[in-house]
C-alpha cells in the first residue's frame, strides 16, 4: 500500500487550491464545495490518512447523511473529486469512493412556471425605473440569466444584426463565463432593441465597454438588490409569486412553439438537449398533431385496418320493413 503521510484534511486543502487555480472554478462552485468539505467531509474523515479510507467507511458516511438524495450525491461527488485528485498525486491506483453506489435521484416533476404576455407587460409597467423595466423585458424576450444580463456590455449588443452576444456572467463580484462555458448569440426582438436603444442614449454610455444595465456608480448592478426590486414590482403589479428565473422559462416555452429544439437549445445556452426538452413537454406545439395526421394520411392504407375502422354498412334483412 502507498504511504502518503497526507490526511484527508490536507487533501481537501490541496483540492480547493487546485480548483481555484488550474481549474478556475466559479466563486459559487468554490463556495458550495468549501461548505460541503467544512460541514460534512472534515468532521467525518479530516484526521484520516488518504490511503486508509475504505469503501466501507464511505458507505457508513453515506448512511449517516440526513438530507435529500440530491444533496447526498453532491457530497459524494466532492469526496470523489478529492480522492481522485489525491490518487493522481500519490499514484494510488484505485479510488474507493467509486465502489459506493450513489443514492437514486428521483427526476423532477418538470413543472415550471411562466409569465403570460400580459403579465410580462404588467411587470414592466410596475418597474421602479426605466432600466429595471428594460431588464425585465430583455429577460423575458431573450432568456438570459440574471448574471448574464448584469454582465452585458454595449459591445455585446448588435443593433444592426439584431442579436445579443452572451459572453459572460456576473455574480458575487466576479465576472465569469456563462453557465454553459460557451459564448452564444440570441436574437434581439424589436421591443428589446427599442428599450436598449433608449438606455444607450444616457449620458454615461460613452464606450462599448460600459455595462448595459449600470449600477449607481456606472459599474455592475447588485444582483440581490435587483431581485428585491423585482419582488416589489411583482407585488405592485398584483402578479403571482414568480421567480426572476421564470422570465427565462417564459422565453423557452414561447420559443419552443416557434423554433426547432436545437435552435432554442443554442439560444438558451443549455449543455444538452434534454434540458431544452422540458419546454416541449410543458408547451406542446399544436401543429404536432397535424404532422402526425398528415404522416398517417400519406401512408399506404392497410385494407384490414381500413375494414376495422370503417366497417361496411349491413344490408336490411328481407321483410324487415
mmCIF file of C-alpha atoms in Angstrom:
data_model
loop_
_atom_site.group_PDB
_atom_site.id
_atom_site.type_symbol
_atom_site.label_atom_id
_atom_site.label_comp_id
_atom_site.label_asym_id
_atom_site.label_seq_id
_atom_site.Cartn_x
_atom_site.Cartn_y
_atom_site.Cartn_z
ATOM 1 C CA UNK A 1 0.000 0.000 0.000
ATOM 2 C CA UNK A 2 1.166 3.519 -0.821
ATOM 3 C CA UNK A 3 2.076 5.529 2.278
ATOM 4 C CA UNK A 4 1.176 9.151 1.540
ATOM 5 C CA UNK A 5 1.553 10.645 5.008
ATOM 6 C CA UNK A 6 -1.242 13.030 3.992
ATOM 7 C CA UNK A 7 -4.504 13.453 5.853
ATOM 8 C CA UNK A 8 -7.806 13.898 4.067
ATOM 9 C CA UNK A 9 -7.958 17.409 5.553
ATOM 10 C CA UNK A 10 -4.696 18.228 3.764
ATOM 11 C CA UNK A 11 -6.030 16.618 0.588
ATOM 12 C CA UNK A 12 -9.108 18.855 0.854
ATOM 13 C CA UNK A 13 -6.930 21.971 1.081
ATOM 14 C CA UNK A 14 -4.883 20.949 -1.939
ATOM 15 C CA UNK A 15 -8.046 20.089 -3.895
ATOM 16 C CA UNK A 16 -9.594 23.505 -3.257
ATOM 17 C CA UNK A 17 -6.369 25.267 -4.271
ATOM 18 C CA UNK A 18 -6.336 23.225 -7.467
ATOM 19 C CA UNK A 19 -9.950 24.185 -8.228
ATOM 20 C CA UNK A 20 -9.207 27.863 -7.622
ATOM 21 C CA UNK A 21 -6.037 27.862 -9.709
ATOM 22 C CA UNK A 22 -5.741 25.395 -12.566
ATOM 23 C CA UNK A 23 -9.469 24.729 -12.908
ATOM 24 C CA UNK A 24 -10.642 28.323 -12.399
ATOM 25 C CA UNK A 25 -13.971 27.252 -10.968
ATOM 26 C CA UNK A 26 -16.638 29.876 -10.419
ATOM 27 C CA UNK A 27 -16.929 31.533 -6.978
ATOM 28 C CA UNK A 28 -20.348 29.982 -6.409
ATOM 29 C CA UNK A 29 -18.965 26.490 -7.074
ATOM 30 C CA UNK A 30 -15.979 27.077 -4.783
ATOM 31 C CA UNK A 31 -18.271 28.326 -2.043
ATOM 32 C CA UNK A 32 -20.530 25.257 -2.303
ATOM 33 C CA UNK A 33 -17.578 22.840 -2.302
ATOM 34 C CA UNK A 34 -15.937 24.574 0.667
ATOM 35 C CA UNK A 35 -19.194 24.350 2.612
ATOM 36 C CA UNK A 36 -19.558 20.627 1.887
ATOM 37 C CA UNK A 37 -15.972 19.997 2.972
ATOM 38 C CA UNK A 38 -16.313 22.017 6.168
ATOM 39 C CA UNK A 39 -19.721 20.710 7.251
ATOM 40 C CA UNK A 40 -19.593 17.071 6.139
ATOM 41 C CA UNK A 41 -16.231 15.731 4.971
ATOM 42 C CA UNK A 42 -13.801 17.138 7.551
ATOM 43 C CA UNK A 43 -15.825 16.068 10.625
ATOM 44 C CA UNK A 44 -16.032 12.520 9.258
ATOM 45 C CA UNK A 45 -12.600 11.992 7.685
ATOM 46 C CA UNK A 46 -10.381 15.023 8.330
ATOM 47 C CA UNK A 47 -7.786 13.258 10.519
ATOM 48 C CA UNK A 48 -7.726 10.035 8.479
ATOM 49 C CA UNK A 49 -4.826 9.275 6.148
ATOM 50 C CA UNK A 50 -5.762 9.316 2.475
ATOM 51 C CA UNK A 51 -4.685 5.693 1.963
ATOM 52 C CA UNK A 52 -6.710 4.469 4.956
ATOM 53 C CA UNK A 53 -10.133 5.415 3.603
ATOM 54 C CA UNK A 54 -12.198 2.357 2.629
ATOM 55 C CA UNK A 55 -15.418 1.838 0.716
ATOM 56 C CA UNK A 56 -16.991 0.635 3.971
ATOM 57 C CA UNK A 57 -16.113 3.981 5.586
ATOM 58 C CA UNK A 58 -17.812 5.813 2.751
ATOM 59 C CA UNK A 59 -20.895 3.560 2.955
ATOM 60 C CA UNK A 60 -21.280 4.334 6.673
ATOM 61 C CA UNK A 61 -20.747 8.022 5.936
ATOM 62 C CA UNK A 62 -23.408 7.985 3.212
ATOM 63 C CA UNK A 63 -25.901 6.304 5.545
ATOM 64 C CA UNK A 64 -25.297 8.964 8.209
ATOM 65 C CA UNK A 65 -26.211 11.874 5.938
ATOM 66 C CA UNK A 66 -29.644 13.263 6.785
ATOM 67 C CA UNK A 67 -30.540 15.096 3.602
ATOM 68 C CA UNK A 68 -32.150 14.616 0.224
ATOM 69 C CA UNK A 69 -30.595 12.137 -2.185
ATOM 70 C CA UNK A 70 -29.759 15.021 -4.497
ATOM 71 C CA UNK A 71 -27.645 16.671 -1.779
ATOM 72 C CA UNK A 72 -26.058 13.338 -0.821
ATOM 73 C CA UNK A 73 -24.930 12.962 -4.420
ATOM 74 C CA UNK A 74 -23.288 16.401 -4.256
ATOM 75 C CA UNK A 75 -21.402 15.468 -1.077
ATOM 76 C CA UNK A 76 -20.204 12.159 -2.529
ATOM 77 C CA UNK A 77 -19.196 13.898 -5.761
ATOM 78 C CA UNK A 78 -16.960 16.311 -3.843
ATOM 79 C CA UNK A 79 -15.417 13.460 -1.826
ATOM 80 C CA UNK A 80 -14.825 11.537 -5.048
ATOM 81 C CA UNK A 81 -13.067 14.560 -6.565
ATOM 82 C CA UNK A 82 -10.828 14.977 -3.510
ATOM 83 C CA UNK A 83 -9.783 11.329 -3.557
ATOM 84 C CA UNK A 84 -9.286 11.247 -7.319
ATOM 85 C CA UNK A 85 -7.023 14.289 -7.128
ATOM 86 C CA UNK A 86 -5.063 12.797 -4.204
ATOM 87 C CA UNK A 87 -4.816 9.495 -6.053
ATOM 88 C CA UNK A 88 -3.228 11.136 -9.085
ATOM 89 C CA UNK A 89 -0.694 12.998 -6.964
ATOM 90 C CA UNK A 90 0.286 9.917 -4.924
ATOM 91 C CA UNK A 91 -0.193 7.304 -7.672
ATOM 92 C CA UNK A 92 -2.947 5.484 -5.812
ATOM 93 C CA UNK A 93 -4.490 3.212 -8.413
ATOM 94 C CA UNK A 94 -8.000 2.885 -7.025
ATOM 95 C CA UNK A 95 -10.490 5.478 -5.774
ATOM 96 C CA UNK A 96 -12.598 3.718 -3.129
ATOM 97 C CA UNK A 97 -15.428 6.250 -3.474
ATOM 98 C CA UNK A 98 -16.149 4.726 -6.895
ATOM 99 C CA UNK A 99 -17.142 1.485 -5.166
ATOM 100 C CA UNK A 100 -20.033 3.176 -3.376
ATOM 101 C CA UNK A 101 -23.337 3.415 -5.213
ATOM 102 C CA UNK A 102 -24.785 6.887 -5.357
ATOM 103 C CA UNK A 103 -28.323 7.290 -3.995
ATOM 104 C CA UNK A 104 -31.116 7.159 -6.514
ATOM 105 C CA UNK A 105 -32.217 10.614 -7.556
ATOM 106 C CA UNK A 106 -35.853 10.983 -8.483
ATOM 107 C CA UNK A 107 -36.440 13.061 -11.555
ATOM 108 C CA UNK A 108 -38.092 16.382 -11.004
ATOM 109 C CA UNK A 109 -41.718 16.698 -11.944
ATOM 110 C CA UNK A 110 -40.781 19.036 -14.778
ATOM 111 C CA UNK A 111 -43.372 21.598 -13.699
ATOM 112 C CA UNK A 112 -42.242 25.111 -14.485
ATOM 113 C CA UNK A 113 -43.902 28.477 -14.081
ATOM 114 C CA UNK A 114 -44.053 31.082 -16.808
ATOM 115 C CA UNK A 115 -45.414 34.566 -17.326
ATOM 116 C CA UNK A 116 -48.238 35.237 -19.745
ATOM 117 C CA UNK A 117 -47.598 38.065 -22.244
ATOM 118 C CA UNK A 118 -49.995 40.257 -20.248
ATOM 119 C CA UNK A 119 -48.074 39.533 -17.029
ATOM 120 C CA UNK A 120 -44.763 40.476 -18.639
ATOM 121 C CA UNK A 121 -46.240 43.805 -19.721
ATOM 122 C CA UNK A 122 -47.711 44.389 -16.248
ATOM 123 C CA UNK A 123 -44.337 43.676 -14.621
ATOM 124 C CA UNK A 124 -42.596 46.081 -16.990
ATOM 125 C CA UNK A 125 -45.133 48.821 -16.224
ATOM 126 C CA UNK A 126 -44.688 48.283 -12.461
ATOM 127 C CA UNK A 127 -40.874 48.552 -12.576
ATOM 128 C CA UNK A 128 -39.355 51.194 -10.321
ATOM 129 C CA UNK A 129 -37.135 52.600 -13.082
ATOM 130 C CA UNK A 130 -36.737 52.670 -16.841
ATOM 131 C CA UNK A 131 -33.680 50.450 -16.529
ATOM 132 C CA UNK A 132 -35.440 47.806 -14.426
ATOM 133 C CA UNK A 133 -38.293 47.777 -16.942
ATOM 134 C CA UNK A 134 -35.750 47.140 -19.706
ATOM 135 C CA UNK A 135 -34.162 44.330 -17.677
ATOM 136 C CA UNK A 136 -37.476 42.516 -17.153
ATOM 137 C CA UNK A 137 -38.428 42.837 -20.814
ATOM 138 C CA UNK A 138 -34.999 41.701 -22.012
ATOM 139 C CA UNK A 139 -35.028 38.706 -19.653
ATOM 140 C CA UNK A 140 -38.421 37.547 -20.937
ATOM 141 C CA UNK A 141 -37.644 38.168 -24.622
ATOM 142 C CA UNK A 142 -34.094 36.717 -24.701
ATOM 143 C CA UNK A 143 -33.972 34.096 -21.928
ATOM 144 C CA UNK A 144 -30.745 35.499 -20.472
ATOM 145 C CA UNK A 145 -29.948 34.542 -16.893
ATOM 146 C CA UNK A 146 -29.750 37.296 -14.283
ATOM 147 C CA UNK A 147 -25.935 37.143 -14.114
ATOM 148 C CA UNK A 148 -25.721 37.277 -17.914
ATOM 149 C CA UNK A 149 -27.929 40.366 -18.011
ATOM 150 C CA UNK A 150 -25.768 42.105 -15.409
ATOM 151 C CA UNK A 151 -22.591 41.260 -17.372
ATOM 152 C CA UNK A 152 -23.847 42.645 -20.709
ATOM 153 C CA UNK A 153 -21.828 45.465 -22.262
ATOM 154 C CA UNK A 154 -22.744 47.596 -25.248
ATOM 155 C CA UNK A 155 -20.156 45.660 -27.242
ATOM 156 C CA UNK A 156 -22.464 42.650 -26.877
ATOM 157 C CA UNK A 157 -25.499 44.415 -28.363
ATOM 158 C CA UNK A 158 -25.597 44.314 -32.164
ATOM 159 C CA UNK A 159 -28.417 46.630 -33.231
ATOM 160 C CA UNK A 160 -27.612 46.213 -36.935
ATOM 161 C CA UNK A 161 -27.508 42.416 -36.738
ATOM 162 C CA UNK A 162 -30.496 42.181 -34.376
ATOM 163 C CA UNK A 163 -28.816 39.964 -31.825
ATOM 164 C CA UNK A 164 -27.225 39.980 -28.380
ATOM 165 C CA UNK A 165 -23.969 38.170 -27.731
ATOM 166 C CA UNK A 166 -23.719 36.435 -24.346
ATOM 167 C CA UNK A 167 -20.031 36.282 -23.395
ATOM 168 C CA UNK A 168 -20.012 36.469 -19.598
ATOM 169 C CA UNK A 169 -21.924 36.207 -16.346
ATOM 170 C CA UNK A 170 -21.552 38.266 -13.179
ATOM 171 C CA UNK A 171 -22.181 37.056 -9.632
ATOM 172 C CA UNK A 172 -20.666 37.651 -6.210
ATOM 173 C CA UNK A 173 -18.450 40.429 -7.589
ATOM 174 C CA UNK A 174 -16.807 38.139 -10.122
ATOM 175 C CA UNK A 175 -17.055 38.063 -13.904
ATOM 176 C CA UNK A 176 -17.080 34.502 -15.247
ATOM 177 C CA UNK A 177 -18.032 32.593 -18.371
ATOM 178 C CA UNK A 178 -21.715 31.803 -18.982
ATOM 179 C CA UNK A 179 -23.030 28.700 -17.229
ATOM 180 C CA UNK A 180 -22.522 26.551 -20.330
ATOM 181 C CA UNK A 181 -18.940 27.807 -20.672
ATOM 182 C CA UNK A 182 -19.694 28.888 -24.242
ATOM 183 C CA UNK A 183 -20.347 32.210 -25.934
ATOM 184 C CA UNK A 184 -23.717 32.333 -27.679
ATOM 185 C CA UNK A 185 -25.879 34.732 -29.680
ATOM 186 C CA UNK A 186 -29.563 35.372 -29.022
ATOM 187 C CA UNK A 187 -31.998 37.089 -31.411
ATOM 188 C CA UNK A 188 -32.995 40.604 -30.351
ATOM 189 C CA UNK A 189 -36.698 41.330 -30.847
ATOM 190 C CA UNK A 190 -37.744 44.865 -31.879
ATOM 191 C CA UNK A 191 -39.202 45.585 -28.418
ATOM 192 C CA UNK A 192 -35.858 44.751 -26.812
ATOM 193 C CA UNK A 193 -33.937 46.795 -29.388
ATOM 194 C CA UNK A 194 -36.177 49.781 -28.684
ATOM 195 C CA UNK A 195 -35.717 49.784 -24.888
ATOM 196 C CA UNK A 196 -31.967 49.163 -25.174
ATOM 197 C CA UNK A 197 -31.615 51.953 -27.707
ATOM 198 C CA UNK A 198 -33.269 54.298 -25.203
ATOM 199 C CA UNK A 199 -30.835 53.220 -22.472
ATOM 200 C CA UNK A 200 -27.871 53.691 -24.808
ATOM 201 C CA UNK A 201 -28.645 57.400 -25.082
ATOM 202 C CA UNK A 202 -27.899 58.065 -21.423
ATOM 203 C CA UNK A 203 -25.003 60.439 -20.882
ATOM 204 C CA UNK A 204 -22.635 57.951 -19.254
ATOM 205 C CA UNK A 205 -22.911 55.335 -22.038
ATOM 206 C CA UNK A 206 -19.865 56.605 -23.915
ATOM 207 C CA UNK A 207 -17.962 53.355 -24.507
ATOM 208 C CA UNK A 208 -18.656 49.888 -25.877
ATOM 209 C CA UNK A 209 -17.155 48.545 -22.655
ATOM 210 C CA UNK A 210 -19.814 50.220 -20.472
ATOM 211 C CA UNK A 211 -22.301 47.792 -18.957
ATOM 212 C CA UNK A 212 -25.795 47.964 -20.440
ATOM 213 C CA UNK A 213 -27.571 47.803 -17.078
ATOM 214 C CA UNK A 214 -25.435 50.017 -14.868
ATOM 215 C CA UNK A 215 -25.225 50.254 -11.097
ATOM 216 C CA UNK A 216 -25.191 53.523 -9.162
ATOM 217 C CA UNK A 217 -21.514 54.142 -9.907
ATOM 218 C CA UNK A 218 -21.754 53.001 -13.515
ATOM 219 C CA UNK A 219 -20.379 49.570 -12.606
ATOM 220 C CA UNK A 220 -22.101 46.225 -12.263
ATOM 221 C CA UNK A 221 -25.557 46.017 -10.738
ATOM 222 C CA UNK A 222 -26.087 44.428 -7.332
ATOM 223 C CA UNK A 223 -27.949 41.232 -8.248
ATOM 224 C CA UNK A 224 -29.561 40.887 -4.813
ATOM 225 C CA UNK A 225 -30.866 44.457 -4.890
ATOM 226 C CA UNK A 226 -32.230 43.851 -8.394
ATOM 227 C CA UNK A 227 -34.089 40.788 -7.143
ATOM 228 C CA UNK A 228 -35.592 42.748 -4.240
ATOM 229 C CA UNK A 229 -36.852 45.417 -6.641
ATOM 230 C CA UNK A 230 -38.233 42.686 -8.866
ATOM 231 C CA UNK A 231 -40.250 41.256 -5.949
ATOM 232 C CA UNK A 232 -41.642 44.715 -5.196
ATOM 233 C CA UNK A 233 -42.612 45.141 -8.857
ATOM 234 C CA UNK A 234 -44.406 41.780 -8.793
ATOM 235 C CA UNK A 235 -46.405 42.903 -5.780
ATOM 236 C CA UNK A 236 -47.145 46.329 -7.244
ATOM 237 C CA UNK A 237 -48.437 44.690 -10.432
ATOM 238 C CA UNK A 238 -50.611 42.263 -8.457
ATOM 239 C CA UNK A 239 -48.920 39.254 -10.045
ATOM 240 C CA UNK A 240 -48.341 35.711 -8.833
ATOM 241 C CA UNK A 241 -45.237 34.768 -6.835
ATOM 242 C CA UNK A 242 -42.954 34.034 -9.771
ATOM 243 C CA UNK A 243 -39.168 33.883 -9.655
ATOM 244 C CA UNK A 244 -36.917 36.134 -11.709
ATOM 245 C CA UNK A 245 -35.670 32.935 -13.391
ATOM 246 C CA UNK A 246 -39.222 32.298 -14.597
ATOM 247 C CA UNK A 247 -38.709 35.131 -17.084
ATOM 248 C CA UNK A 248 -36.113 32.844 -18.697
ATOM 249 C CA UNK A 249 -38.598 29.958 -18.676
ATOM 250 C CA UNK A 250 -41.102 32.261 -20.369
ATOM 251 C CA UNK A 251 -38.712 32.704 -23.289
ATOM 252 C CA UNK A 252 -38.112 28.950 -23.503
ATOM 253 C CA UNK A 253 -41.775 27.937 -23.563
ATOM 254 C CA UNK A 254 -42.654 30.676 -26.038
ATOM 255 C CA UNK A 255 -39.859 29.903 -28.486
ATOM 256 C CA UNK A 256 -40.253 26.114 -28.404
ATOM 257 C CA UNK A 257 -43.600 26.618 -30.173
ATOM 258 C CA UNK A 258 -41.986 28.571 -32.983
ATOM 259 C CA UNK A 259 -38.425 27.299 -33.447
ATOM 260 C CA UNK A 260 -36.562 23.998 -33.579
ATOM 261 C CA UNK A 261 -35.409 22.380 -30.356
ATOM 262 C CA UNK A 262 -31.772 22.773 -31.401
ATOM 263 C CA UNK A 263 -32.250 26.485 -32.053
ATOM 264 C CA UNK A 264 -33.812 27.009 -28.622
ATOM 265 C CA UNK A 265 -31.016 24.960 -27.030
ATOM 266 C CA UNK A 266 -28.377 27.221 -28.575
ATOM 267 C CA UNK A 267 -30.202 30.435 -27.724
ATOM 268 C CA UNK A 268 -30.640 29.429 -24.086
ATOM 269 C CA UNK A 269 -27.134 28.047 -23.653
ATOM 270 C CA UNK A 270 -28.210 24.604 -22.465
ATOM 271 C CA UNK A 271 -25.492 21.988 -22.082
ATOM 272 C CA UNK A 272 -27.693 19.258 -23.573
ATOM 273 C CA UNK A 273 -30.964 18.961 -25.443
ATOM 274 C CA UNK A 274 -32.663 17.130 -22.545
ATOM 275 C CA UNK A 275 -32.828 20.404 -20.630
ATOM 276 C CA UNK A 276 -34.485 22.093 -23.598
ATOM 277 C CA UNK A 277 -36.995 19.254 -23.941
ATOM 278 C CA UNK A 278 -38.682 20.290 -20.686
ATOM 279 C CA UNK A 279 -40.180 23.236 -22.545
ATOM 280 C CA UNK A 280 -41.609 20.982 -25.241
ATOM 281 C CA UNK A 281 -43.247 18.812 -22.563
ATOM 282 C CA UNK A 282 -44.662 21.888 -20.869
ATOM 283 C CA UNK A 283 -45.798 23.606 -24.062
ATOM 284 C CA UNK A 284 -46.553 21.040 -26.794
ATOM 285 C CA UNK A 285 -46.952 22.515 -30.238
ATOM 286 C CA UNK A 286 -50.451 22.434 -31.738
ATOM 287 C CA UNK A 287 -49.102 21.593 -35.187
ATOM 288 C CA UNK A 288 -47.564 18.345 -33.877
ATOM 289 C CA UNK A 289 -50.991 16.678 -34.035
ATOM 290 C CA UNK A 290 -51.382 17.866 -37.622
ATOM 291 C CA UNK A 291 -47.959 16.420 -38.506
ATOM 292 C CA UNK A 292 -48.993 13.022 -37.139
ATOM 293 C CA UNK A 293 -52.292 13.120 -39.025
ATOM 294 C CA UNK A 294 -50.544 14.063 -42.272
ATOM 295 C CA UNK A 295 -47.955 11.298 -41.851
ATOM 296 C CA UNK A 296 -50.605 8.612 -41.421
ATOM 297 C CA UNK A 297 -52.714 10.022 -44.233
ATOM 298 C CA UNK A 298 -49.732 9.755 -46.583
ATOM 299 C CA UNK A 299 -49.060 6.130 -45.653
ATOM 300 C CA UNK A 300 -50.325 3.270 -47.841
ATOM 301 C CA UNK A 301 -53.702 2.241 -46.359
ATOM 302 C CA UNK A 302 -53.902 -1.206 -44.784
ATOM 303 C CA UNK A 303 -57.054 -2.969 -46.090
ATOM 304 C CA UNK A 304 -57.548 -4.860 -42.811
ATOM 305 C CA UNK A 305 -57.152 -1.672 -40.735
ATOM 306 C CA UNK A 306 -59.496 0.198 -43.066
ATOM 307 C CA UNK A 307 -62.110 -2.521 -42.686
ATOM 308 C CA UNK A 308 -61.781 -2.405 -38.911
ATOM 309 C CA UNK A 309 -62.077 1.360 -38.660
ATOM 310 C CA UNK A 310 -64.766 1.735 -41.329
ATOM 311 C CA UNK A 311 -66.837 -1.482 -41.455
ATOM 312 C CA UNK A 312 -69.397 -1.849 -44.265
ATOM 313 C CA UNK A 313 -72.996 -0.890 -43.534
ATOM 314 C CA UNK A 314 -75.115 -4.090 -43.363
ATOM 315 C CA UNK A 315 -77.975 -4.514 -45.861
ATOM 316 C CA UNK A 316 -81.510 -4.527 -44.429
ATOM 317 C CA UNK A 317 -82.924 -8.015 -43.715
ATOM 318 C CA UNK A 318 -85.666 -9.205 -46.116
ATOM 319 C CA UNK A 319 -89.116 -8.443 -44.833
ATOM 320 C CA UNK A 320 -87.844 -6.124 -42.112
ATOM 321 C CA UNK A 321 -89.906 -3.159 -43.372
#
